[in-house]
Short mmCIF file of C-alpha atoms and ligand atoms in Angstrom, two decimals:
data_model
loop_
_atom_site.label_atom_id
_atom_site.label_comp_id
_atom_site.label_asym_id
_atom_site.label_seq_id
_atom_site.Cartn_x
_atom_site.Cartn_y
_atom_site.Cartn_z
CA UNK J 1 0.00 0.00 0.00
CA UNK J 2 2.76 2.39 1.01
CA UNK J 3 4.59 1.69 -2.21
CA UNK J 4 1.42 2.46 -4.23
CA UNK J 5 0.96 5.77 -2.40
CA UNK J 6 4.58 6.54 -3.15
CA UNK J 7 3.90 5.85 -6.83
CA UNK J 8 1.08 8.40 -6.79
CA UNK J 9 3.46 10.90 -5.23
CA UNK J 10 5.83 10.27 -8.12
CA UNK J 11 3.06 10.96 -10.60
CA UNK J 12 1.76 14.27 -9.22
CA UNK J 13 4.07 17.15 -10.02
CA UNK J 14 4.72 18.89 -6.65
CA UNK J 15 3.55 22.52 -6.26
CA UNK J 16 7.17 23.72 -5.75
CA UNK J 17 8.15 22.30 -9.15
CA UNK J 18 5.19 24.07 -10.79
CA UNK J 19 6.11 27.31 -9.01
CA UNK J 20 9.61 26.98 -10.51
CA UNK J 21 8.08 26.78 -13.97
CA UNK J 22 6.16 29.98 -13.27
CA UNK J 23 9.50 31.60 -12.39
CA UNK J 24 10.82 30.60 -15.82
CA UNK J 25 7.69 32.06 -17.43
CA UNK J 26 8.42 35.31 -15.61
CA UNK J 27 12.09 35.30 -16.69
CA UNK J 28 11.09 34.98 -20.34
CA UNK J 29 8.48 37.72 -19.98
CA UNK J 30 11.10 39.99 -18.35
CA UNK J 31 13.64 39.21 -21.08
CA UNK J 32 11.22 40.38 -23.80
CA UNK J 33 10.11 43.38 -21.75
CA UNK J 34 13.76 44.48 -21.36
CA UNK J 35 14.15 44.30 -25.15
CA UNK J 36 10.82 46.10 -25.59
CA UNK J 37 9.90 43.19 -27.85
CA UNK J 38 6.35 41.94 -28.51
CA UNK J 39 6.97 38.32 -29.40
CA UNK J 40 4.56 36.25 -31.50
CA UNK J 41 4.06 32.48 -31.20
CA UNK J 42 2.38 30.03 -33.55
CA UNK J 43 1.20 26.67 -32.15
CA UNK J 44 0.06 24.14 -34.73
CA UNK J 45 -1.64 21.08 -33.21
CA UNK J 46 -2.25 17.78 -35.01
CA UNK J 47 -4.05 14.62 -33.85
CA UNK J 48 -6.68 13.94 -31.24
CA UNK J 49 -8.57 16.06 -28.70
CA UNK J 50 -6.05 15.16 -26.00
CA UNK J 51 -3.41 16.83 -28.12
CA UNK J 52 -5.74 19.79 -28.71
CA UNK J 53 -6.09 20.08 -24.95
CA UNK J 54 -2.27 19.97 -24.60
CA UNK J 55 -2.02 22.66 -27.29
CA UNK J 56 -4.31 24.89 -25.23
CA UNK J 57 -2.01 24.43 -22.23
CA UNK J 58 1.05 25.35 -24.32
CA UNK J 59 -0.76 28.45 -25.56
CA UNK J 60 -1.70 29.33 -21.97
CA UNK J 61 1.95 29.10 -20.90
CA UNK J 62 3.04 31.18 -23.90
CA UNK J 63 0.56 33.93 -22.99
CA UNK J 64 2.00 34.00 -19.46
CA UNK J 65 5.47 34.39 -20.98
CA UNK J 66 4.31 37.50 -22.85
CA UNK J 67 3.71 35.98 -26.30
CA UNK J 68 0.80 36.98 -28.52
CA UNK J 69 -0.58 34.08 -30.54
CA UNK J 70 -0.64 34.10 -34.32
CA UNK J 71 -1.78 31.57 -36.92
CA UNK J 72 0.99 32.66 -39.31
CA UNK J 73 4.30 30.81 -38.80
CA UNK J 74 6.17 33.21 -41.09
CA UNK J 75 5.73 36.14 -38.72
CA UNK J 76 6.21 34.12 -35.50
CA UNK J 77 9.24 34.37 -33.21
CA UNK J 78 8.42 30.89 -31.96
CA UNK J 79 6.79 28.06 -33.91
CA UNK J 80 5.64 24.92 -32.08
CA UNK J 81 4.46 21.84 -33.93
CA UNK J 82 2.40 19.80 -31.48
CA UNK J 83 2.43 16.48 -33.30
CA UNK J 84 0.57 13.17 -33.63
CA UNK J 85 2.21 9.78 -34.23
CA UNK J 86 -0.83 7.57 -34.67
CA UNK J 87 -0.48 7.03 -38.44
CA UNK J 88 2.40 7.40 -40.88
CA UNK J 89 0.59 10.04 -42.92
CA UNK J 90 0.38 12.37 -39.87
CA UNK J 91 4.15 12.01 -39.38
CA UNK J 92 4.94 12.70 -43.02
CA UNK J 93 2.97 15.94 -42.88
CA UNK J 94 5.00 17.10 -39.90
CA UNK J 95 8.33 16.30 -41.55
CA UNK J 96 7.06 18.23 -44.60
CA UNK J 97 6.24 21.22 -42.40
CA UNK J 98 9.61 21.04 -40.65
CA UNK J 99 11.26 21.25 -44.08
CA UNK J 100 9.34 24.45 -44.85
CA UNK J 101 10.65 26.08 -41.67
CA UNK J 102 14.22 26.10 -43.03
CA UNK J 103 12.94 29.01 -45.19
CA UNK J 104 11.14 30.93 -42.44
CA UNK J 105 14.23 30.57 -40.27
CA UNK J 106 16.46 31.90 -43.08
CA UNK J 107 14.25 35.01 -43.17
CA UNK J 108 14.32 35.28 -39.37
CA UNK J 109 17.40 33.55 -37.91
CA UNK J 110 16.23 34.34 -34.37
CA UNK J 111 13.11 32.26 -34.88
CA UNK J 112 12.82 29.28 -32.49
CA UNK J 113 11.38 26.11 -34.02
CA UNK J 114 9.96 23.56 -31.58
CA UNK J 115 8.67 20.03 -32.07
CA UNK J 116 6.52 18.57 -29.29
CA UNK J 117 3.65 16.12 -28.84
CA UNK J 118 3.57 12.39 -29.52
CA UNK J 119 6.07 12.23 -32.40
CA UNK J 120 8.69 14.00 -30.32
CA UNK J 121 8.46 11.19 -27.76
CA UNK J 122 9.46 8.56 -30.35
CA UNK J 123 13.17 7.79 -30.19
CA UNK J 124 13.29 7.20 -33.95
CA UNK J 125 11.87 10.68 -34.59
CA UNK J 126 13.98 12.63 -32.11
CA UNK J 127 17.10 10.94 -33.53
CA UNK J 128 16.12 11.90 -37.09
CA UNK J 129 15.44 15.51 -36.02
CA UNK J 130 18.74 15.67 -34.12
CA UNK J 131 20.65 14.46 -37.18
CA UNK J 132 18.78 15.83 -40.19
CA UNK J 133 16.68 18.82 -39.08
CA UNK J 134 19.34 20.96 -37.47
CA UNK J 135 17.20 24.11 -37.63
CA UNK J 136 14.86 22.61 -34.99
CA UNK J 137 15.86 24.16 -31.64
CA UNK J 138 13.55 22.53 -29.12
CA UNK J 139 12.19 18.96 -28.95
CA UNK J 140 10.07 17.68 -26.05
CA UNK J 141 7.49 14.92 -25.64
CA UNK J 142 4.17 14.94 -23.74
CA UNK J 143 5.96 13.93 -20.50
CA UNK J 144 7.88 17.22 -20.47
CA UNK J 145 4.97 19.49 -21.42
CA UNK J 146 4.71 20.98 -17.92
CA UNK J 147 8.41 21.90 -18.10
CA UNK J 148 8.02 23.86 -21.35
CA UNK J 149 8.89 27.26 -19.74
CA UNK J 150 12.17 25.88 -18.38
CA UNK J 151 13.08 24.23 -21.68
CA UNK J 152 12.34 27.38 -23.67
CA UNK J 153 14.39 29.47 -21.24
CA UNK J 154 17.27 27.03 -21.69
CA UNK J 155 17.02 27.41 -25.48
CA UNK J 156 17.15 31.23 -25.19
CA UNK J 157 19.92 31.26 -22.61
CA UNK J 158 22.29 28.66 -24.02
CA UNK J 159 21.48 29.24 -27.70
CA UNK J 160 21.92 25.47 -28.00
CA UNK J 161 19.44 22.86 -29.13
CA UNK J 162 17.34 21.45 -26.26
CA UNK J 163 15.96 17.88 -26.25
CA UNK J 164 13.74 16.49 -23.47
CA UNK J 165 12.49 13.14 -24.72
CA UNK J 166 13.29 10.58 -22.01
CA UNK J 167 10.96 7.59 -21.81
CA UNK J 168 8.97 7.96 -18.55
CA UNK J 169 5.73 6.74 -16.96
CA UNK J 170 4.34 10.28 -17.19
CA UNK J 171 3.04 12.91 -14.78
CA UNK J 172 -0.02 14.87 -13.74
CA UNK J 173 0.53 18.62 -13.52
CA UNK J 174 -2.46 20.48 -12.09
CA UNK J 175 -3.11 24.17 -12.58
CA UNK J 176 -1.13 24.80 -15.79
CA UNK J 177 -2.34 27.93 -17.57
CA UNK J 178 -4.78 27.29 -20.42
CA UNK J 179 -5.89 29.27 -23.43
CA UNK J 180 -9.26 27.80 -24.42
CA UNK J 181 -11.05 28.40 -27.68
CA UNK J 182 -13.78 30.97 -27.28
CA UNK J 183 -17.27 29.59 -27.70
CA UNK J 184 -19.34 26.89 -26.08
CA UNK J 185 -17.12 23.80 -26.28
CA UNK J 186 -14.32 22.81 -23.95
CA UNK J 187 -12.14 19.76 -23.26
CA UNK J 188 -11.26 18.37 -19.85
CA UNK J 189 -8.69 15.56 -19.59
CA UNK J 190 -9.71 13.22 -16.80
CA UNK J 191 -6.77 10.89 -17.25
CA UNK J 192 -3.59 10.56 -19.26
CA UNK J 193 -1.72 7.66 -20.86
CA UNK J 194 -2.82 4.17 -21.83
CA UNK J 195 -2.09 0.66 -20.49
CA UNK J 196 -3.84 -1.32 -23.19
CA UNK J 197 -1.13 -1.88 -25.78
CA UNK J 198 -3.43 -2.70 -28.69
CA UNK J 199 -0.91 -4.31 -31.00
CA UNK J 200 -1.21 -1.69 -33.78
CA UNK J 201 -1.09 1.40 -31.58
CA UNK J 202 1.78 3.75 -30.70
CA UNK J 203 -0.11 5.73 -28.03
CA UNK J 204 0.97 3.70 -24.95
CA UNK J 205 4.62 4.14 -25.99
CA UNK J 206 4.42 7.91 -26.31
CA UNK J 207 1.86 8.84 -23.65
CA UNK J 208 3.04 6.62 -20.78
CA UNK J 209 0.98 4.71 -18.21
CA UNK J 210 -2.58 5.47 -17.16
CA UNK J 211 -2.79 8.28 -14.62
CA UNK J 212 -6.16 9.51 -13.32
CA UNK J 213 -6.58 13.07 -12.11
CA UNK J 214 -8.11 13.40 -8.65
CA UNK J 215 -11.92 13.66 -8.90
CA UNK J 216 -11.79 16.94 -6.93
CA UNK J 217 -9.54 18.51 -9.58
CA UNK J 218 -11.81 17.37 -12.44
CA UNK J 219 -14.94 18.56 -10.65
CA UNK J 220 -13.41 21.97 -9.93
CA UNK J 221 -12.42 22.39 -13.58
CA UNK J 222 -15.87 21.42 -14.90
CA UNK J 223 -17.55 23.73 -12.37
CA UNK J 224 -15.32 26.59 -13.50
CA UNK J 225 -16.16 25.93 -17.16
CA UNK J 226 -19.89 25.81 -16.54
CA UNK J 227 -19.67 29.06 -14.58
CA UNK J 228 -17.68 30.63 -17.45
CA UNK J 229 -20.53 29.77 -19.85
CA UNK J 230 -19.17 26.66 -21.62
CA UNK J 231 -22.11 24.45 -22.51
CA UNK J 232 -20.64 21.42 -24.26
CA UNK J 233 -17.88 19.80 -22.23
CA UNK J 234 -16.02 16.68 -23.34
CA UNK J 235 -14.16 14.56 -20.79
CA UNK J 236 -11.06 13.03 -22.34
CA UNK J 237 -9.00 9.90 -21.80
CA UNK J 238 -7.69 7.14 -24.08
CA UNK J 239 -9.97 4.80 -22.15
CA UNK J 240 -12.11 6.70 -19.66
CA UNK J 241 -13.54 3.37 -18.49
CA UNK J 242 -10.34 2.67 -16.57
CA UNK J 243 -10.54 6.05 -14.82
CA UNK J 244 -9.84 5.63 -11.10
CA UNK J 245 -8.09 2.23 -11.27
CA UNK J 246 -4.86 3.86 -10.14
CA UNK J 247 -6.52 5.98 -7.43
CA UNK J 248 -7.34 2.95 -5.30
CA UNK J 249 -10.34 4.65 -3.75
CA UNK J 250 -13.01 2.38 -5.23
CA UNK J 251 -14.09 5.38 -7.33
CA UNK J 252 -14.72 4.87 -11.05
CA UNK J 253 -15.74 6.86 -14.14
CA UNK J 254 -19.47 6.34 -13.46
CA UNK J 255 -18.98 7.85 -10.00
CA UNK J 256 -17.26 10.83 -11.61
CA UNK J 257 -20.11 11.31 -14.12
CA UNK J 258 -22.65 11.12 -11.34
CA UNK J 259 -20.86 13.83 -9.33
CA UNK J 260 -20.34 16.10 -12.33
CA UNK J 261 -24.03 15.79 -13.17
CA UNK J 262 -24.88 17.44 -9.84
CA UNK J 263 -23.15 20.68 -10.89
CA UNK J 264 -26.02 23.11 -11.52
CA UNK J 265 -26.41 24.79 -14.93
CA UNK J 266 -27.46 24.22 -18.51
CA UNK J 267 -24.71 22.19 -20.16
CA UNK J 268 -23.94 18.83 -21.76
CA UNK J 269 -21.23 16.36 -20.78
CA UNK J 270 -19.70 14.01 -23.35
CA UNK J 271 -16.71 11.73 -23.04
CA UNK J 272 -14.28 9.76 -25.17
CA UNK J 273 -13.00 7.15 -25.67
CA UNK J 274 -14.56 4.10 -24.07
CA UNK J 275 -12.83 0.75 -24.48
CA UNK J 276 -15.46 -1.99 -24.91
CA UNK J 277 -13.50 -4.40 -22.68
CA UNK J 278 -14.07 -2.04 -19.71
CA UNK J 279 -17.53 -0.65 -20.55
CA UNK J 280 -20.01 -1.72 -17.88
CA UNK J 281 -23.76 -1.80 -17.32
CA UNK J 282 -23.10 0.60 -14.46
CA UNK J 283 -21.69 3.12 -16.95
CA UNK J 284 -24.72 2.87 -19.25
CA UNK J 285 -27.18 3.04 -16.34
CA UNK J 286 -25.39 6.13 -15.06
CA UNK J 287 -25.46 7.78 -18.50
CA UNK J 288 -29.16 7.04 -18.78
CA UNK J 289 -29.86 8.57 -15.36
CA UNK J 290 -27.70 11.71 -15.56
CA UNK J 291 -29.54 14.71 -16.96
CA UNK J 292 -26.43 16.52 -18.25
CA UNK J 293 -24.77 13.49 -19.84
CA UNK J 294 -25.39 13.40 -23.61
CA UNK J 295 -26.93 10.15 -24.80
CA UNK J 296 -24.00 9.66 -27.12
CA UNK J 297 -21.37 6.97 -26.95
CA UNK J 298 -18.09 6.62 -28.84
CA UNK J 299 -17.30 2.92 -28.49
CA UNK J 300 -14.49 1.90 -30.89
CA UNK J 301 -14.75 -1.74 -32.04
CA UNK J 302 -11.87 -1.74 -34.59
CA UNK J 303 -12.79 -5.10 -36.18
CA UNK J 304 -15.84 -7.35 -36.47
CA UNK J 305 -13.78 -10.54 -36.62
CA UNK J 306 -12.75 -12.43 -33.49
CA UNK J 307 -9.39 -13.65 -34.79
CA UNK J 308 -8.39 -10.12 -35.81
CA UNK J 309 -9.63 -8.72 -32.49
CA UNK J 310 -7.41 -11.26 -30.71
CA UNK J 311 -4.39 -10.30 -32.82
CA UNK J 312 -5.14 -6.65 -32.10
CA UNK J 313 -5.10 -7.48 -28.35
CA UNK J 314 -8.52 -5.85 -27.89
CA UNK J 315 -9.76 -8.43 -25.36
CA UNK J 316 -13.43 -8.64 -26.36
CA UNK J 317 -15.33 -10.57 -29.02
CA UNK J 318 -17.84 -9.53 -31.66
CA UNK J 319 -20.58 -11.14 -29.58
CA UNK J 320 -19.56 -9.27 -26.43
CA UNK J 321 -19.55 -5.99 -28.37
CA UNK J 322 -23.05 -6.69 -29.74
CA UNK J 323 -24.30 -7.44 -26.24
CA UNK J 324 -22.86 -4.18 -24.88
CA UNK J 325 -24.53 -2.15 -27.61
CA UNK J 326 -27.79 -3.94 -27.12
CA UNK J 327 -27.76 -3.19 -23.37
CA UNK J 328 -26.77 0.46 -23.91
CA UNK J 329 -29.63 0.90 -26.39
CA UNK J 330 -32.09 -0.81 -24.07
CA UNK J 331 -31.45 1.74 -21.32
CA UNK J 332 -30.97 4.71 -23.69
CA UNK J 333 -33.41 4.46 -26.59
CA UNK J 334 -32.24 6.82 -29.34
CA UNK J 335 -28.60 6.55 -28.19
CA UNK J 336 -26.22 8.05 -30.77
CA UNK J 337 -23.47 5.50 -31.31
CA UNK J 338 -20.13 6.12 -33.06
CA UNK J 339 -17.01 4.02 -33.45
CA UNK J 340 -13.46 3.67 -34.83
CA UNK J 341 -12.58 0.96 -37.35
CA UNK J 342 -9.33 -0.28 -38.85
CA UNK J 343 -9.28 -2.05 -42.22
CA UNK J 344 -6.25 -4.01 -43.41
CA UNK J 345 -4.68 -5.10 -40.11
CA UNK J 346 -1.65 -7.35 -40.94
CA UNK J 347 -2.87 -10.77 -42.05
CA UNK J 348 -6.53 -9.74 -42.29
CA UNK J 349 -8.28 -11.59 -45.12
CA UNK J 350 -11.06 -10.26 -47.32
CA UNK J 351 -13.60 -12.44 -45.47
CA UNK J 352 -12.41 -11.02 -42.13
CA UNK J 353 -12.65 -7.44 -43.41
CA UNK J 354 -16.18 -8.23 -44.60
CA UNK J 355 -17.00 -9.34 -41.01
CA UNK J 356 -16.24 -5.74 -40.07
CA UNK J 357 -18.55 -4.47 -42.82
CA UNK J 358 -21.30 -6.84 -41.67
CA UNK J 359 -20.96 -5.64 -38.06
CA UNK J 360 -21.37 -2.07 -39.30
CA UNK J 361 -24.53 -3.13 -41.16
CA UNK J 362 -25.84 -5.09 -38.19
CA UNK J 363 -25.35 -2.32 -35.63
CA UNK J 364 -26.13 0.74 -37.73
CA UNK J 365 -23.73 3.36 -36.35
CA UNK J 366 -24.58 7.02 -36.46
CA UNK J 367 -21.06 7.82 -37.65
CA UNK J 368 -17.75 6.02 -38.06
CA UNK J 369 -14.11 7.07 -38.00
CA UNK J 370 -12.51 4.71 -40.51
CA UNK J 371 -8.80 4.07 -40.99
CA UNK J 372 -6.59 1.91 -43.18
CA UNK J 373 -3.98 0.19 -41.01
CA UNK J 374 -0.70 2.09 -40.84
CA UNK J 375 2.35 0.27 -39.45
CA UNK J 376 3.92 2.03 -36.45
CA UNK J 377 7.55 1.03 -35.83
CA UNK J 378 8.00 -0.33 -32.31
CA UNK J 379 4.52 -1.85 -32.06
CA UNK J 380 3.86 -5.60 -32.19
CA UNK J 381 1.71 -5.44 -35.33
CA UNK J 382 4.48 -3.70 -37.27
CA UNK J 383 6.45 -6.99 -37.03
CA UNK J 384 3.61 -9.13 -38.41
CA UNK J 385 3.56 -10.29 -42.03
CA UNK J 386 1.31 -7.99 -44.06
CA UNK J 387 0.89 -9.58 -47.50
CA UNK J 388 -2.21 -7.73 -48.76
CA UNK J 389 -1.57 -4.80 -51.10
CA UNK J 390 -2.63 -1.28 -50.27
CA UNK J 391 -4.85 -1.29 -53.40
CA UNK J 392 -6.76 -4.32 -52.17
CA UNK J 393 -7.22 -2.83 -48.71
CA UNK J 394 -8.56 0.29 -50.37
CA UNK J 395 -11.27 -1.79 -52.13
CA UNK J 396 -12.41 -3.25 -48.75
CA UNK J 397 -12.25 0.21 -47.21
CA UNK J 398 -14.42 1.68 -49.97
CA UNK J 399 -17.04 -1.05 -49.36
CA UNK J 400 -17.11 -0.10 -45.69
CA UNK J 401 -17.49 3.58 -46.54
CA UNK J 402 -20.31 2.91 -49.00
CA UNK J 403 -22.26 0.99 -46.33
CA UNK J 404 -21.74 3.70 -43.71
CA UNK J 405 -22.47 6.61 -46.05
CA UNK J 406 -25.75 5.03 -47.12
CA UNK J 407 -26.64 4.51 -43.47
CA UNK J 408 -25.74 8.12 -42.53
CA UNK J 409 -27.77 9.51 -45.44
CA UNK J 410 -30.88 7.48 -44.55
CA UNK J 411 -30.54 8.29 -40.83
CA UNK J 412 -30.33 11.96 -41.71
CA UNK J 413 -33.30 11.76 -44.04
CA UNK J 414 -35.41 10.36 -41.21
CA UNK J 415 -34.81 13.57 -39.24
CA UNK J 416 -36.47 15.79 -41.86
CA UNK J 417 -39.70 17.27 -40.49
CA UNK J 418 -38.72 16.63 -36.85
CA UNK J 419 -38.11 19.28 -34.20
CA UNK J 420 -34.91 18.89 -32.13
CA UNK J 421 -33.03 20.69 -29.40
CA UNK J 422 -29.60 21.89 -30.54
CA UNK J 423 -26.76 23.96 -29.15
CA UNK J 424 -25.71 26.71 -31.57
CA UNK J 425 -21.91 26.74 -31.46
CA UNK J 426 -20.80 29.21 -34.13
CA UNK J 427 -20.92 30.30 -37.74
CA UNK J 428 -21.02 27.66 -40.48
CA UNK J 429 -19.46 29.61 -43.35
CA UNK J 430 -22.46 28.66 -45.54
CA UNK J 431 -24.36 31.85 -46.49
CA UNK J 432 -27.66 29.96 -46.97
CA UNK J 433 -27.42 28.33 -43.51
CA UNK J 434 -25.08 30.65 -41.64
CA UNK J 435 -25.13 29.00 -38.19
CA UNK J 436 -23.57 25.76 -37.05
CA UNK J 437 -25.17 23.76 -34.24
CA UNK J 438 -25.06 20.29 -32.70
CA UNK J 439 -27.76 17.97 -31.49
CA UNK J 440 -27.34 16.25 -28.13
CA UNK J 441 -25.94 13.31 -30.10
CA UNK J 442 -23.31 15.66 -31.62
CA UNK J 443 -24.86 15.62 -35.11
CA UNK J 444 -24.11 18.71 -37.19
CA UNK J 445 -27.12 20.92 -38.00
CA UNK J 446 -26.68 23.97 -40.24
CA UNK J 447 -29.21 26.64 -39.44
CA UNK J 448 -30.90 29.71 -40.78
CA UNK J 449 -30.83 32.39 -38.12
CA UNK J 450 -28.80 35.26 -36.78
CA UNK J 451 -25.71 35.36 -34.61
CA UNK J 452 -27.66 36.17 -31.44
CA UNK J 453 -28.44 32.43 -31.25
CA UNK J 454 -24.75 31.49 -30.83
CA UNK J 455 -24.16 29.94 -27.41
CA UNK J 456 -27.87 29.10 -26.94
CA UNK J 457 -29.76 25.85 -26.71
CA UNK J 458 -32.72 26.19 -29.09
CA UNK J 459 -35.44 24.11 -30.75
CA UNK J 460 -35.04 23.70 -34.52
CA UNK J 461 -37.15 22.16 -37.25
CA UNK J 462 -35.17 19.97 -39.63
CA UNK J 463 -35.90 20.88 -43.24
CA UNK J 464 -33.24 19.03 -45.24
CA UNK J 465 -30.29 16.63 -45.02
CA UNK J 466 -27.40 14.96 -46.81
CA UNK J 467 -24.80 12.34 -45.80
CA UNK J 468 -22.83 14.75 -43.60
CA UNK J 469 -25.28 17.21 -42.09
CA UNK J 470 -28.82 18.24 -41.30
CA UNK J 471 -30.30 21.62 -42.28
CA UNK J 472 -32.95 23.53 -40.38
CA UNK J 473 -34.44 26.67 -38.95
CA UNK J 474 -35.40 27.87 -35.48
CA UNK J 475 -38.71 26.14 -34.68
CA UNK J 476 -40.49 29.40 -33.87
CA UNK J 477 -39.16 31.19 -36.99
CA UNK J 478 -41.81 32.81 -39.13
CA UNK J 479 -39.78 32.27 -42.30
CA UNK J 480 -40.26 28.95 -44.04
CA UNK J 481 -37.07 27.31 -45.31
CA UNK J 482 -37.03 26.64 -49.01
N1 SAM L 501 -7.91 5.10 -27.17
C1 SAM L 501 -8.87 5.12 -28.17
C2 SAM L 501 -9.59 3.79 -28.21
O1 SAM L 501 -8.95 2.77 -28.03
O2 SAM L 501 -10.74 3.80 -28.46
C3 SAM L 501 -8.32 5.37 -29.54
C4 SAM L 501 -7.25 6.31 -29.69
S1 SAM L 501 -6.48 6.32 -31.25
C5 SAM L 501 -5.73 7.83 -31.06
C6 SAM L 501 -7.80 6.64 -32.39
C7 SAM L 501 -7.99 5.58 -33.41
O3 SAM L 501 -6.93 5.55 -34.30
C8 SAM L 501 -8.08 4.17 -32.89
O4 SAM L 501 -9.33 3.88 -32.33
C9 SAM L 501 -7.81 3.36 -34.12
O5 SAM L 501 -9.00 3.11 -34.84
C10 SAM L 501 -6.92 4.29 -34.93
N2 SAM L 501 -5.53 3.80 -34.99
C11 SAM L 501 -4.66 3.65 -33.98
N3 SAM L 501 -3.51 3.13 -34.43
C12 SAM L 501 -3.65 2.95 -35.76
C13 SAM L 501 -2.80 2.44 -36.78
N4 SAM L 501 -1.58 2.00 -36.52
N5 SAM L 501 -3.28 2.41 -38.04
C14 SAM L 501 -4.53 2.85 -38.33
N6 SAM L 501 -5.37 3.33 -37.41
C15 SAM L 501 -4.94 3.38 -36.12
FE1 SF4 L 502 -4.29 2.80 -28.59
FE2 SF4 L 502 -5.68 0.75 -27.69
FE3 SF4 L 502 -4.75 2.57 -25.97
FE4 SF4 L 502 -6.73 3.20 -27.63
S1 SF4 L 502 -6.82 1.66 -26.00
S2 SF4 L 502 -4.89 4.41 -27.21
S3 SF4 L 502 -6.21 2.04 -29.48
S4 SF4 L 502 -3.54 1.16 -27.21
FE1 F3S L 503 -3.49 11.66 -29.94
FE2 F3S L 503 -2.03 11.20 -32.04
FE3 F3S L 503 -0.93 11.26 -29.69
S1 F3S L 503 -4.06 10.53 -31.77
S2 F3S L 503 -2.48 10.63 -28.26
S3 F3S L 503 -1.93 12.95 -30.75
S4 F3S L 503 -0.48 9.83 -31.28
#
């Protein structure tokens, strides 16, 4: 027991260490003030919502250091690429971008170029950057994110390249500054890391072991967001269903949802992702009961074939997945269900890929995130024989897409004529339907109406649809939609 408590102490960054980082923030601010400089920083984030949330923390720290944020890397004094390693394509894009920065740095030799996020944590990547991208000044992985002020100060002071990419279990740093997007949506990480080691996936190698934030810290953050007017709050974790395992308090994710739900206000709570092996009836019963919890579930199944699921190390079967969905739907009629799928896992046959397509047909998802397998060096699957050509995988993938697109289009069609509650979250960029909004199930609805509706929950009548979106007007509007 004592040893486990000690482990927790090793995970939580102590307040003195965070105070030291604030000192570094202040030193950088003072350095620019002495030069009467008004530095600009550009943070470009790739990948998942967890990385977006990290990007908002980096921006928060930069603000504290006196930087103004810009979207234009050319004019920035500091460029940070906050990267994703989940598929090869994402990595290639980043290396392409890094190449471009040789030019911006030629124009502005004082410019600092930083690489952070999941790619930076890969030994193979940091080595390549060290050797072949000598204009990159600062490289740090997710484990060192909380030490960003210190690392940046080091880069300014020593004028040498700084690398902080050691392989670690990872940390929890509470109270880092944050620069959130304005609007109605916000992210809250409830845990970090992953222990699941699905055989295709790089995430456990770059994000460390599962660490749950204390429930008190999560509750305080959600309360603050609700009070600040955020209305659509997504709780994040690679597998929120294992939230609390490391806290040893007998407190799980359902308990957290239940407590959050008691926070007064008009808001929705969503969460992602849920691993089917750890999804419980208790979770679904809690979702059904909690007024603020959206009746929407992202439950990635990855493959509809048991042999492939075993090779992927997913630890559930097709039948178990079907049973989970059936229970969730029984307690939440109208549940919006989405999932992630991989086609072309090493050794997958056409018949096995078609098992995935048939599961999609059988369940009828509201939306799917579909991927063709991408080998990630260092993972177990990357060592497996992979005899099927990319072209053949693409044919299977297209079949899957055709099934899902037909399903999405017919689901959307069935909404036409109905009245729904939506949250208007911004402008759509479409002059005919200038507002963008989301249903409780997170479905996109483009709306006629004026900007005063932004940030409001409102009733809308659905007047049209296609595969990707619904179209509508405020239900009490006097103007018919053509
Ligand atoms: N932790 C989440 C879960 O297990 O549900 C998923 C996180 S991962 C960032 C998002 C999705 O990327 C996965 O669900 C999987 O479908 C896909 N993915 C991960 N590794 C992949 C790979 N090597 N090739 C293709 N897709 C991959
Ligand atoms: Fe990757 Fe699996 Fe962890 Fe999700 S649960 S992040 S797919 S290893
Ligand atoms: Fe997310 Fe990509 Fe890292 S999906 S956890 S940013 S590898």
